[in-house]
Amino acid sequence: MNILSAENLTKRYSEKVLFHQISFGIDHDDKIGLIGVNGTGKTTLLKTIVGRESLDEGVLVTGRDVTIGYLPQNPEFDGETTVLNHIFQGESPIMALIRDYEHVVQALEEDAGNEVTQQQLTALNSKMDAMDAWKIESEAKSILTKLGIYNYDAKIGTLSGGQRRRVALAAALIQPCDLLILDEPTNHIDDTLIKWLEDYLNGRQGALLMITHDRYFLDRVTNTIWELDQSCLYRYEGNYSVFLEKRAEREQEVIRKEIKRRNMFRTELEWIRTGARARSTKQKARIDRFEQLKEAKVDLRKDNLDIMVGSRRLGKKIVCLDHVSKSFDNQVVISDFEYTVLKDDRIGIIGANGQGKSTLLNLIAEKFQPDEGQVDKGDTVVVGYYSQENEDMDENLKVIEYIREVAEYITTKDHMQITASQMLERFLFSKEMQYTRIDRLSGGERRRLYLLRVLMGNPNVLLLDEPTNDLDIQTLTILEEYIQHFEGAVITVSHDRYFLDKIADKIFLFMGDGKIKQYTGNYTQYIELNADPSSINNQQDKRQQSESSTCKKEAYQQQRARAPKFTYKEKIEYETIDDKIETLEEKLVKVEEGIHNAGSDYVRLQELTEEKEQLEGELEGLMERWTYLNELAETIENGK
């Protein structure tokens, strides 16, 4: 069933055409990944679909009563609203009801004896029962818990940037909608949460359209790829692996046609040079064909170019981390860590958010000093550091001026010089773009430019902090190729499993409480190594529990700051959660009996199996919430 159709969409920014007369349709079972170089208009296309950007030309038509959910790349927040209130900001009647319920509960927390408010709560309870809204509220809390958000009443303004992003993701996932649109959903979440999100989206009913650079994620979630390239939209049926095969076929066909065009052009050019004139209709047609051939030039650029760049000489001594420790606010993030960096190291750093991964890079780059131990760096070491934070750029500079501030050229292994302009072209900045001011670039284009500036410094130790967060797939492919030829050490923090498989031969796992475990091999080999004797799921559970422990500790500290007691809503939840768990368990037993008795009624069997999975998910969320509430009750009791 078609839920959305687009005909001849065109969008321009000043003189730049993002997309021109593109047409497409989205069906209810489509799982679409939208890819393309940063700056081609991917995010703008999503915004036009949800109505946040206008079109210059074309028509968008949605089916009757079709609803669309949306996670923007840069969500906006009201710092004074609570986590739950933000989650339930949707426009559907059921979301409005849940907001009313949360508002009344909040009012009772402030004035528990107000009879009018109590009557309102009773009426809203009945409406919540009638619309089965408890299921959505329960699912919202379950998703928040999975994403490491435990204090549902915390104000958005008190959360970190990564926590806000996860709240925004939860808000998008919980909205009832026919088409879910996600702009970079894997940014700022670790590999464990990405795996959970894969499973969630694969089990979700309805259409999906998303932008992501995570190639394993694309491969495992999508059944269709859209590529936005040079103002055109190409559709490929299949996941990312199938797309790579089909795009290669398309590019070969384009090359074949271009070679044929050039051969014809040479023939017609020779004829024109003989002094041919349009004395007959046939001759005029031939001259017209010549003009068409001349104008029909196709860009045969190659995104993946060999970058055999040399690097500065690196001595025997590189970086020695000698029993290094570092803490923040009495929380140990690195404890008694020692390692000697080798010349050809390719180290991938993984672990839950907030465990100290970026801190290790900052210690090596000497942006932080260790509390204990020593970081000893060799005299020949030149560090290139690509950080998560955007470097301050003079937006009045032209692109090429920004790069030339670092170097006019770099030298290859065979002692040839590559100019700044040539390197910019290799990093997908055309000659025209090189003379564009930085303030005209998209966010992704700025990150690509910043990466090139780091590389133009000709480092021999390369530190990359989450490089895949803001770089498109084409740029990542170029970076991977650069690293393969790089004669120096590379240390990267990344949650991108594909990227780590391509470039890493060692994995550092940050386990929490300052502990770092080292593994030999890339990410997949690390997974396989942990699969036996203890499963990787157990390892991930430990990491998630570690993150959960940290988050719960923060939540408890916030609770104690205002008073060691339950809120009104938590008190009600604490008193009723056992009954809710028991009710769910009884439903599960009945569903399992139904599955057992379904026999060959495969339609009924499918319905019951889906219901069982949903109930198990709700029960898991309630059990996690039960654990939190009981630990909080124990904390309150111990504080008396």
XYZ file of C-alpha atoms in Angstrom:
640
model
C 0.000 0.000 0.000
C 1.383 3.382 -1.027
C 1.458 5.897 1.824
C 3.364 8.742 0.157
C 4.063 9.856 -3.431
C 6.308 12.595 -4.797
C 6.380 13.974 -8.326
C 9.137 16.146 -9.837
C 10.479 17.627 -6.587
C 13.051 20.408 -6.967
C 14.898 22.324 -4.249
C 17.544 25.038 -4.618
C 19.626 27.079 -2.210
C 20.676 30.241 -4.043
C 22.411 28.911 -7.170
C 22.967 25.398 -5.820
C 20.452 22.763 -6.946
C 20.101 20.078 -4.265
C 17.666 17.869 -6.160
C 15.953 18.387 -9.494
C 12.634 16.862 -10.603
C 12.983 13.723 -8.497
C 10.006 11.389 -8.086
C 9.430 8.505 -5.683
C 6.860 6.568 -3.702
C 6.947 4.961 -0.260
C 4.972 1.812 0.569
C 3.970 0.646 4.031
C 6.601 -2.123 4.129
C 9.534 -0.082 2.766
C 12.668 0.178 4.933
C 14.662 2.831 3.084
C 18.211 4.024 3.672
C 19.009 7.426 2.116
C 22.693 7.934 1.325
C 24.852 10.458 -0.513
C 27.765 12.832 -0.042
C 27.285 15.470 2.654
C 25.814 18.633 1.196
C 23.787 16.903 -1.530
C 20.496 17.614 0.251
C 19.643 14.416 2.154
C 18.468 16.189 5.313
C 16.673 18.823 3.234
C 14.758 16.079 1.420
C 13.605 14.627 4.743
C 12.546 18.082 5.919
C 10.451 18.625 2.797
C 8.669 15.317 3.391
C 7.735 16.269 6.973
C 6.821 19.826 5.964
C 9.688 21.691 7.636
C 11.115 22.908 4.312
C 9.247 24.252 1.299
C 9.710 22.974 -2.246
C 10.598 25.115 -5.242
C 8.762 22.743 -7.565
C 6.856 19.481 -7.409
C 4.059 17.846 -5.463
C 4.087 15.674 -2.335
C 0.950 13.653 -1.581
C 0.373 11.521 1.518
C -2.360 8.947 1.883
C -5.479 9.702 3.851
C -4.899 9.737 7.631
C -1.204 8.867 7.136
C 0.936 9.963 10.097
C 4.679 10.655 10.009
C 7.154 10.481 12.908
C 10.464 12.350 12.690
C 13.841 12.419 14.420
C 15.760 15.493 13.184
C 19.547 15.529 13.090
C 19.612 18.393 15.595
C 16.513 18.066 17.815
C 15.189 21.116 19.643
C 14.371 20.943 23.347
C 12.672 22.966 26.038
C 15.175 22.777 28.866
C 12.447 23.193 31.500
C 10.275 20.278 30.367
C 10.744 16.793 31.802
C 11.909 13.727 29.929
C 8.449 12.138 29.901
C 6.721 15.342 28.825
C 9.110 15.582 25.882
C 8.465 11.959 24.962
C 4.702 12.544 24.773
C 4.753 15.703 22.637
C 3.106 14.038 19.633
C -0.099 15.352 18.094
C -2.146 12.134 18.246
C -5.139 11.947 20.681
C -3.448 9.238 22.701
C -0.342 11.412 23.196
C -2.521 14.360 24.253
C -4.238 12.090 26.798
C -0.924 10.891 28.225
C 0.277 14.510 28.509
C -2.890 15.429 30.417
C -2.363 12.470 32.715
C 1.283 13.372 33.395
C 0.289 17.002 34.035
C -2.330 16.005 36.631
C 0.068 13.584 38.327
C 2.641 16.387 38.542
C 0.004 18.677 40.068
C -0.794 16.066 42.716
C 2.882 15.815 43.599
C 2.753 19.503 44.470
C -0.656 19.375 46.199
C -1.639 15.814 47.083
C -4.789 16.864 48.967
C -6.468 18.745 46.121
C -9.825 16.990 45.613
C -10.505 18.518 42.178
C -7.157 17.262 40.896
C -7.816 13.824 42.389
C -11.144 13.672 40.518
C -9.368 14.668 37.318
C -6.872 11.854 37.866
C -9.691 9.342 38.352
C -11.340 10.447 35.100
C -8.040 10.328 33.221
C -7.315 6.849 34.592
C -10.577 5.673 33.024
C -9.674 7.259 29.676
C -6.194 5.731 29.814
C -7.826 2.325 30.366
C -10.277 2.852 27.494
C -7.565 3.853 24.988
C -5.044 1.298 26.297
C -2.642 4.194 26.785
C -0.834 2.423 29.612
C 0.825 0.208 27.019
C 2.378 3.216 25.276
C 3.508 4.755 28.549
C 5.014 1.431 29.594
C 6.761 1.056 26.235
C 8.113 4.610 26.473
C 9.651 3.880 29.863
C 11.024 0.592 28.573
C 12.694 2.323 25.608
C 14.101 5.076 27.832
C 15.513 2.442 30.166
C 17.094 0.584 27.245
C 18.698 3.858 26.149
C 20.121 4.495 29.618
C 17.636 7.191 30.741
C 16.323 6.306 34.216
C 15.113 9.541 35.756
C 11.951 10.211 33.754
C 11.168 13.360 35.731
C 14.560 14.975 35.104
C 14.431 18.286 33.268
C 15.877 18.170 29.774
C 18.184 21.063 30.631
C 20.021 18.905 33.203
C 20.926 16.184 30.687
C 24.117 15.837 28.676
C 24.095 16.252 24.907
C 24.241 12.495 24.357
C 21.380 11.881 26.799
C 19.238 14.498 25.048
C 19.875 12.815 21.720
C 18.720 9.491 23.194
C 15.584 11.116 24.617
C 14.821 12.509 21.150
C 15.326 9.044 19.651
C 12.961 7.517 22.219
C 10.367 10.208 21.440
C 10.518 9.360 17.733
C 10.295 5.609 18.308
C 7.268 5.814 20.613
C 5.115 7.961 18.317
C 2.369 5.928 16.602
C 2.985 6.586 12.888
C 2.743 5.023 9.447
C 6.114 6.395 8.299
C 9.046 6.843 10.671
C 11.793 9.197 9.440
C 15.153 9.147 11.247
C 18.086 11.465 10.503
C 21.311 9.815 11.748
C 19.716 7.669 14.507
C 23.009 5.934 15.421
C 24.906 9.136 16.215
C 26.114 9.322 19.830
C 24.968 5.834 20.852
C 27.326 2.924 21.436
C 27.483 -0.401 19.618
C 25.276 -2.210 22.159
C 22.459 0.295 21.710
C 22.894 0.219 17.928
C 22.344 -3.551 17.995
C 19.215 -3.036 20.127
C 17.969 -0.371 17.694
C 18.522 -2.757 14.768
C 16.320 -5.358 16.442
C 13.683 -2.781 17.378
C 13.371 -1.368 13.860
C 13.344 -4.832 12.293
C 10.406 -5.746 14.527
C 8.521 -2.492 13.984
C 5.447 -2.391 11.739
C 5.251 0.442 9.202
C 7.489 2.242 6.725
C 10.946 3.562 7.600
C 13.080 6.218 5.888
C 16.438 7.076 7.431
C 19.777 8.713 6.811
C 22.698 6.836 8.321
C 26.395 6.338 7.605
C 26.478 3.035 9.541
C 26.939 0.442 6.802
C 26.282 -2.652 8.939
C 23.137 -0.925 10.246
C 22.024 -0.209 6.664
C 22.703 -3.799 5.678
C 20.679 -5.293 8.521
C 17.674 -2.944 8.607
C 16.919 -1.706 5.076
C 15.318 -3.380 2.067
C 15.735 -0.366 -0.243
C 18.522 2.177 -0.791
C 18.005 5.689 -2.158
C 21.141 7.454 -3.395
C 21.055 11.225 -3.863
C 23.799 12.002 -6.369
C 24.323 15.138 -8.480
C 20.725 16.335 -7.967
C 19.252 12.964 -9.012
C 17.657 10.270 -6.849
C 18.442 6.626 -7.654
C 16.455 3.765 -6.108
C 17.971 0.314 -5.536
C 15.906 -2.638 -4.312
C 17.826 -4.500 -1.614
C 20.066 -3.683 1.327
C 23.435 -1.914 1.317
C 25.391 -4.919 0.010
C 23.016 -5.277 -2.937
C 23.222 -1.518 -3.519
C 27.012 -1.680 -3.881
C 26.688 -4.312 -6.599
C 23.915 -2.494 -8.470
C 25.605 0.909 -8.248
C 28.801 -0.564 -9.688
C 26.733 -1.895 -12.599
C 25.100 1.527 -13.107
C 28.448 3.323 -13.041
C 29.912 0.887 -15.580
C 26.950 1.564 -17.859
C 27.457 5.325 -17.462
C 31.150 4.937 -18.314
C 30.318 2.796 -21.359
C 27.872 5.415 -22.645
C 30.331 8.242 -21.998
C 33.095 6.465 -23.923
C 30.681 5.934 -26.808
C 29.661 9.619 -26.652
C 33.282 10.767 -26.763
C 34.022 8.552 -29.772
C 31.002 9.972 -31.590
C 32.033 13.476 -30.568
C 35.500 13.027 -32.086
C 33.948 11.805 -35.339
C 31.537 14.736 -35.523
C 34.282 17.197 -34.528
C 36.421 16.070 -37.464
C 33.430 16.546 -39.783
C 32.755 20.049 -38.412
C 36.427 20.991 -38.842
C 36.221 20.154 -42.548
C 34.086 23.263 -42.835
C 30.673 21.616 -42.942
C 27.753 24.020 -43.222
C 24.050 23.478 -42.653
C 23.109 23.538 -46.323
C 20.590 20.732 -46.020
C 18.188 19.434 -43.410
C 20.361 16.356 -42.914
C 23.511 18.466 -42.390
C 21.692 20.774 -39.965
C 20.537 17.773 -37.946
C 24.134 16.512 -37.805
C 25.391 19.882 -36.547
C 22.634 19.898 -33.919
C 23.716 16.419 -32.844
C 27.299 17.656 -32.509
C 26.153 20.463 -30.192
C 24.176 17.976 -28.102
C 27.165 15.655 -27.818
C 29.345 18.581 -26.758
C 26.913 19.548 -23.979
C 26.263 15.983 -22.766
C 29.500 15.577 -20.835
C 29.199 13.172 -17.902
C 31.178 13.524 -14.672
C 33.189 10.320 -14.353
C 34.778 11.291 -11.078
C 35.962 8.499 -8.863
C 35.101 8.875 -5.198
C 37.703 6.411 -3.965
C 41.103 7.673 -5.056
C 44.438 6.256 -3.993
C 45.979 8.561 -1.416
C 49.536 7.314 -1.113
C 50.591 10.169 1.125
C 53.834 9.998 2.997
C 54.096 10.999 6.642
C 56.766 12.556 8.816
C 59.578 10.323 9.993
C 58.653 8.495 13.164
C 61.345 7.469 15.627
C 61.417 4.301 17.704
C 59.798 5.995 20.680
C 56.200 7.005 19.997
C 53.871 7.222 23.027
C 54.254 5.388 26.329
C 51.367 5.394 28.798
C 52.949 4.511 32.129
C 50.419 3.516 34.851
C 48.110 6.372 33.890
C 44.997 7.229 35.935
C 42.369 9.930 35.424
C 39.199 10.865 37.323
C 36.451 13.465 36.967
C 34.211 14.466 39.885
C 35.477 11.511 41.931
C 34.579 9.090 39.132
C 37.518 7.035 37.854
C 37.516 6.758 34.052
C 41.055 5.400 33.551
C 42.833 3.406 36.253
C 46.497 2.355 36.241
C 46.606 1.900 32.469
C 49.839 1.135 30.672
C 50.514 0.688 26.980
C 53.283 1.449 24.498
C 52.012 2.690 21.137
C 53.719 1.022 18.167
C 54.459 2.583 14.788
C 51.936 0.500 12.840
C 49.211 0.318 15.517
C 45.593 0.416 14.361
C 43.620 0.630 17.607
C 39.826 0.818 17.843
C 38.358 2.000 21.146
C 34.857 0.882 22.146
C 32.681 1.003 25.252
C 29.587 2.595 26.728
C 29.173 6.361 26.637
C 30.827 8.260 29.464
C 33.413 5.570 30.237
C 36.488 7.657 29.332
C 37.232 6.773 25.698
C 37.736 10.384 24.584
C 39.740 11.019 27.746
C 42.401 8.559 26.589
C 42.790 10.450 23.302
C 42.970 13.758 25.159
C 45.739 12.371 27.385
C 47.762 11.261 24.351
C 47.169 14.643 22.678
C 48.249 16.347 25.944
C 44.965 18.229 26.234
C 44.534 16.577 29.664
C 47.167 15.717 32.227
C 46.942 12.402 34.113
C 46.187 12.422 37.844
C 48.729 9.651 38.264
C 51.341 8.115 35.991
C 52.978 9.618 32.945
C 52.374 10.039 29.211
C 55.781 10.026 27.528
C 55.853 11.086 23.871
C 58.741 10.723 21.411
C 60.511 13.780 19.979
C 59.510 12.986 16.383
C 55.803 12.499 17.131
C 53.370 14.867 15.404
C 49.780 14.243 16.487
C 46.823 14.881 14.205
C 43.673 15.023 16.349
C 40.191 14.913 14.818
C 37.965 15.630 17.822
C 34.204 15.306 18.295
C 33.867 19.032 18.879
C 33.755 21.275 15.844
C 36.883 23.374 15.463
C 36.246 27.104 15.390
C 36.313 28.065 11.718
C 36.601 31.531 10.255
C 33.438 31.373 8.162
C 34.620 34.242 5.975
C 37.489 32.127 4.640
C 37.177 30.288 1.367
C 37.491 26.500 1.562
C 40.929 26.445 -0.077
C 42.192 29.280 2.160
C 41.255 27.262 5.255
C 43.354 24.322 4.015
C 46.270 26.465 2.832
C 46.585 27.896 6.339
C 48.029 24.487 7.246
C 49.949 23.589 4.087
C 50.154 24.457 0.396
C 50.902 20.833 -0.494
C 51.831 17.451 0.936
C 54.390 14.940 -0.356
C 53.602 11.398 -1.501
C 55.679 8.307 -0.799
C 57.374 8.642 -4.186
C 58.253 12.298 -3.401
C 55.627 13.843 -5.655
C 53.731 16.857 -4.370
C 49.933 16.986 -4.082
C 48.611 20.525 -3.826
C 45.937 21.658 -1.393
C 43.537 21.988 -4.323
C 44.212 18.425 -5.484
C 43.681 17.062 -1.966
C 40.414 18.981 -1.731
C 39.259 17.328 -4.950
C 40.143 13.926 -3.529
C 37.974 14.774 -0.532
C 35.032 15.600 -2.815
C 35.394 19.390 -2.958
C 35.110 20.426 -6.602
C 37.154 23.335 -7.932
C 34.046 25.486 -7.770
C 33.403 24.549 -4.116
C 37.010 25.327 -3.177
C 36.329 29.020 -3.716
C 33.086 28.939 -1.733
C 33.066 30.589 1.688
C 32.875 28.232 4.652
C 29.594 29.760 5.834
C 27.949 28.273 2.709
C 28.892 24.690 3.645
C 26.614 22.172 5.332
C 27.529 20.724 8.730
C 28.751 17.486 7.155
C 30.846 19.345 4.581
C 32.498 21.331 7.378
C 33.402 18.128 9.203
C 34.908 16.707 6.006
C 36.897 19.917 5.547
C 38.093 19.774 9.168
C 39.245 16.170 8.653
C 41.285 17.164 5.612
C 42.863 20.040 7.562
C 44.004 17.534 10.212
C 45.516 15.276 7.539
C 47.197 18.200 5.754
C 49.218 18.760 8.929
C 51.122 15.610 7.881
C 50.872 13.817 11.253
C 52.531 10.506 12.062
C 50.138 9.670 14.921
C 46.467 10.033 14.037
C 43.773 10.319 16.735
C 40.150 10.098 15.557
C 37.282 10.664 17.988
C 34.027 9.295 16.537
C 34.917 10.226 12.934
C 31.854 8.428 11.573
C 29.336 10.594 13.454
C 29.184 13.352 10.859
C 30.951 11.985 7.788
C 29.127 10.483 4.816
C 29.878 6.997 3.511
C 31.963 8.235 0.562
C 34.214 10.259 2.870
C 34.531 7.319 5.267
C 35.626 5.121 2.369
C 38.290 7.684 1.441
C 39.423 7.911 5.080
C 39.639 4.112 5.322
C 41.806 4.053 2.211
C 43.992 6.842 3.598
C 44.507 4.880 6.835
C 45.471 1.735 4.902
C 48.382 3.638 3.330
C 49.215 5.739 6.408
C 52.737 5.147 7.763
C 52.116 5.808 11.420
C 49.894 4.892 14.368
C 46.115 5.314 14.263
C 43.938 5.324 17.391
C 40.197 5.820 16.932
C 37.129 5.930 19.136
C 34.183 4.647 17.133
C 30.846 2.885 17.454
C 30.834 2.127 13.708
C 31.416 -1.621 13.482
C 32.075 -1.590 9.726
C 34.714 1.136 10.114
C 36.431 -0.761 12.947
C 36.458 -3.956 10.901
C 38.138 -2.092 8.039
C 40.885 -0.288 9.950
C 41.496 -1.824 13.400
C 43.772 -4.708 14.345
C 43.462 -4.126 18.099
C 40.424 -3.341 20.231
C 40.485 -1.510 23.569
C 37.259 -2.163 25.496
C 36.403 0.412 28.183
C 34.555 -1.653 30.798
C 33.773 1.039 33.368
C 35.382 1.943 36.694
C 38.585 2.796 34.829
C 39.193 -0.725 33.510
C 40.410 -1.200 29.929
C 40.711 -4.633 28.325
C 42.804 -5.220 25.204
C 41.971 -7.607 22.345
C 43.891 -8.532 19.197
C 41.936 -8.299 15.941
C 39.170 -6.144 14.492
C 35.644 -5.672 15.847
C 34.176 -8.884 14.401
C 37.100 -10.911 15.725
C 36.559 -9.314 19.144
C 32.898 -10.393 18.991
C 33.855 -13.941 17.987
C 36.482 -14.119 20.713
C 33.905 -13.180 23.339
C 31.266 -15.553 21.990
C 32.988 -18.486 23.664
C 33.202 -19.452 26.484
C 31.160 -16.492 27.737
C 28.737 -15.088 25.154
C 29.062 -11.588 23.775
C 25.562 -10.930 25.054
C 26.833 -11.483 28.575
C 29.702 -9.108 27.888
C 27.288 -6.503 26.521
C 24.965 -7.011 29.482
C 27.858 -6.276 31.811
C 28.681 -3.115 29.887
C 25.023 -2.066 29.860
C 24.762 -2.784 33.582
C 27.880 -0.676 34.108
C 26.307 2.207 32.188
C 23.006 1.584 33.972
C 24.780 1.755 37.307
C 26.324 5.107 36.390
C 23.018 6.527 35.154
C 21.122 5.258 38.177
C 23.727 6.787 40.446
C 23.216 10.142 38.731
C 19.449 9.760 39.069
C 19.762 8.947 42.763
C 22.013 11.947 43.324
C 19.412 14.189 41.714
C 16.730 12.633 43.918
C 18.772 13.103 47.098
C 19.530 16.703 46.139
C 15.848 17.591 46.481
C 14.977 15.032 49.249
C 15.321 11.281 49.822
C 11.686 10.398 49.054
C 9.459 9.106 46.292
C 7.649 11.554 44.079
C 3.872 11.164 44.096
C 3.976 9.344 40.765
C 6.830 7.060 41.825
C 4.945 6.182 45.017
C 1.891 5.115 42.985
C 4.109 3.227 40.567
C 5.990 1.484 43.401
C 2.722 0.386 45.029
C 1.179 -0.956 41.798
C 4.095 -2.321 39.801
C 3.935 -5.817 41.340
C 0.303 -6.157 40.240
C 1.177 -4.955 36.733
C 3.984 -7.508 36.478
C 1.678 -10.272 37.693
C -1.009 -9.262 35.151
C 1.518 -9.309 32.313
C 2.846 -12.699 33.387
C -0.711 -14.094 33.390
C -1.283 -12.703 29.885
C 1.949 -14.334 28.740
C 0.847 -17.718 30.087
C -2.458 -17.455 28.190
C -0.718 -16.421 24.978
C 1.743 -19.308 25.275
C -1.194 -21.687 25.776
C -2.806 -20.192 22.671
C 0.380 -20.770 20.665
C 0.461 -24.380 21.849
C -3.176 -24.917 20.809
C -3.017 -22.978 17.524
C -2.177 -26.094 15.535
C -2.072 -25.375 11.795
C -3.869 -22.019 12.070
C -0.801 -20.122 10.910
C -2.511 -16.727 10.816
C -3.526 -17.077 14.472
C -0.088 -18.453 15.311
C 1.587 -15.384 13.780
C -0.724 -13.035 15.710
C -0.031 -14.802 19.004
C 3.721 -14.893 18.379
C 3.778 -11.131 17.753
C 1.668 -10.553 20.875
C 4.060 -12.731 22.891
C 7.081 -10.706 21.717
C 5.314 -7.467 22.608
C 4.329 -8.723 26.079
C 7.867 -9.952 26.726
C 9.219 -6.522 25.807
C 6.750 -4.798 28.152
C 7.576 -7.249 30.927
C 11.304 -6.669 30.507
C 10.758 -2.921 30.777
C 8.611 -3.326 33.896
C 11.200 -5.599 35.518
C 13.932 -3.039 34.918
C 11.669 -0.341 36.354
C 10.856 -2.608 39.334
C 14.585 -2.974 40.012
C 15.082 0.795 39.875
C 12.141 1.548 42.205
C 13.158 -1.082 44.744
C 16.752 0.148 44.781
C 15.436 3.679 45.251
C 13.175 2.505 48.089
C 16.187 0.876 49.737
C 18.210 4.076 49.337
C 15.397 6.090 50.933
C 15.142 3.608 53.803
C 18.908 3.673 54.408
C 18.857 7.469 54.368
C 16.338 7.732 57.200
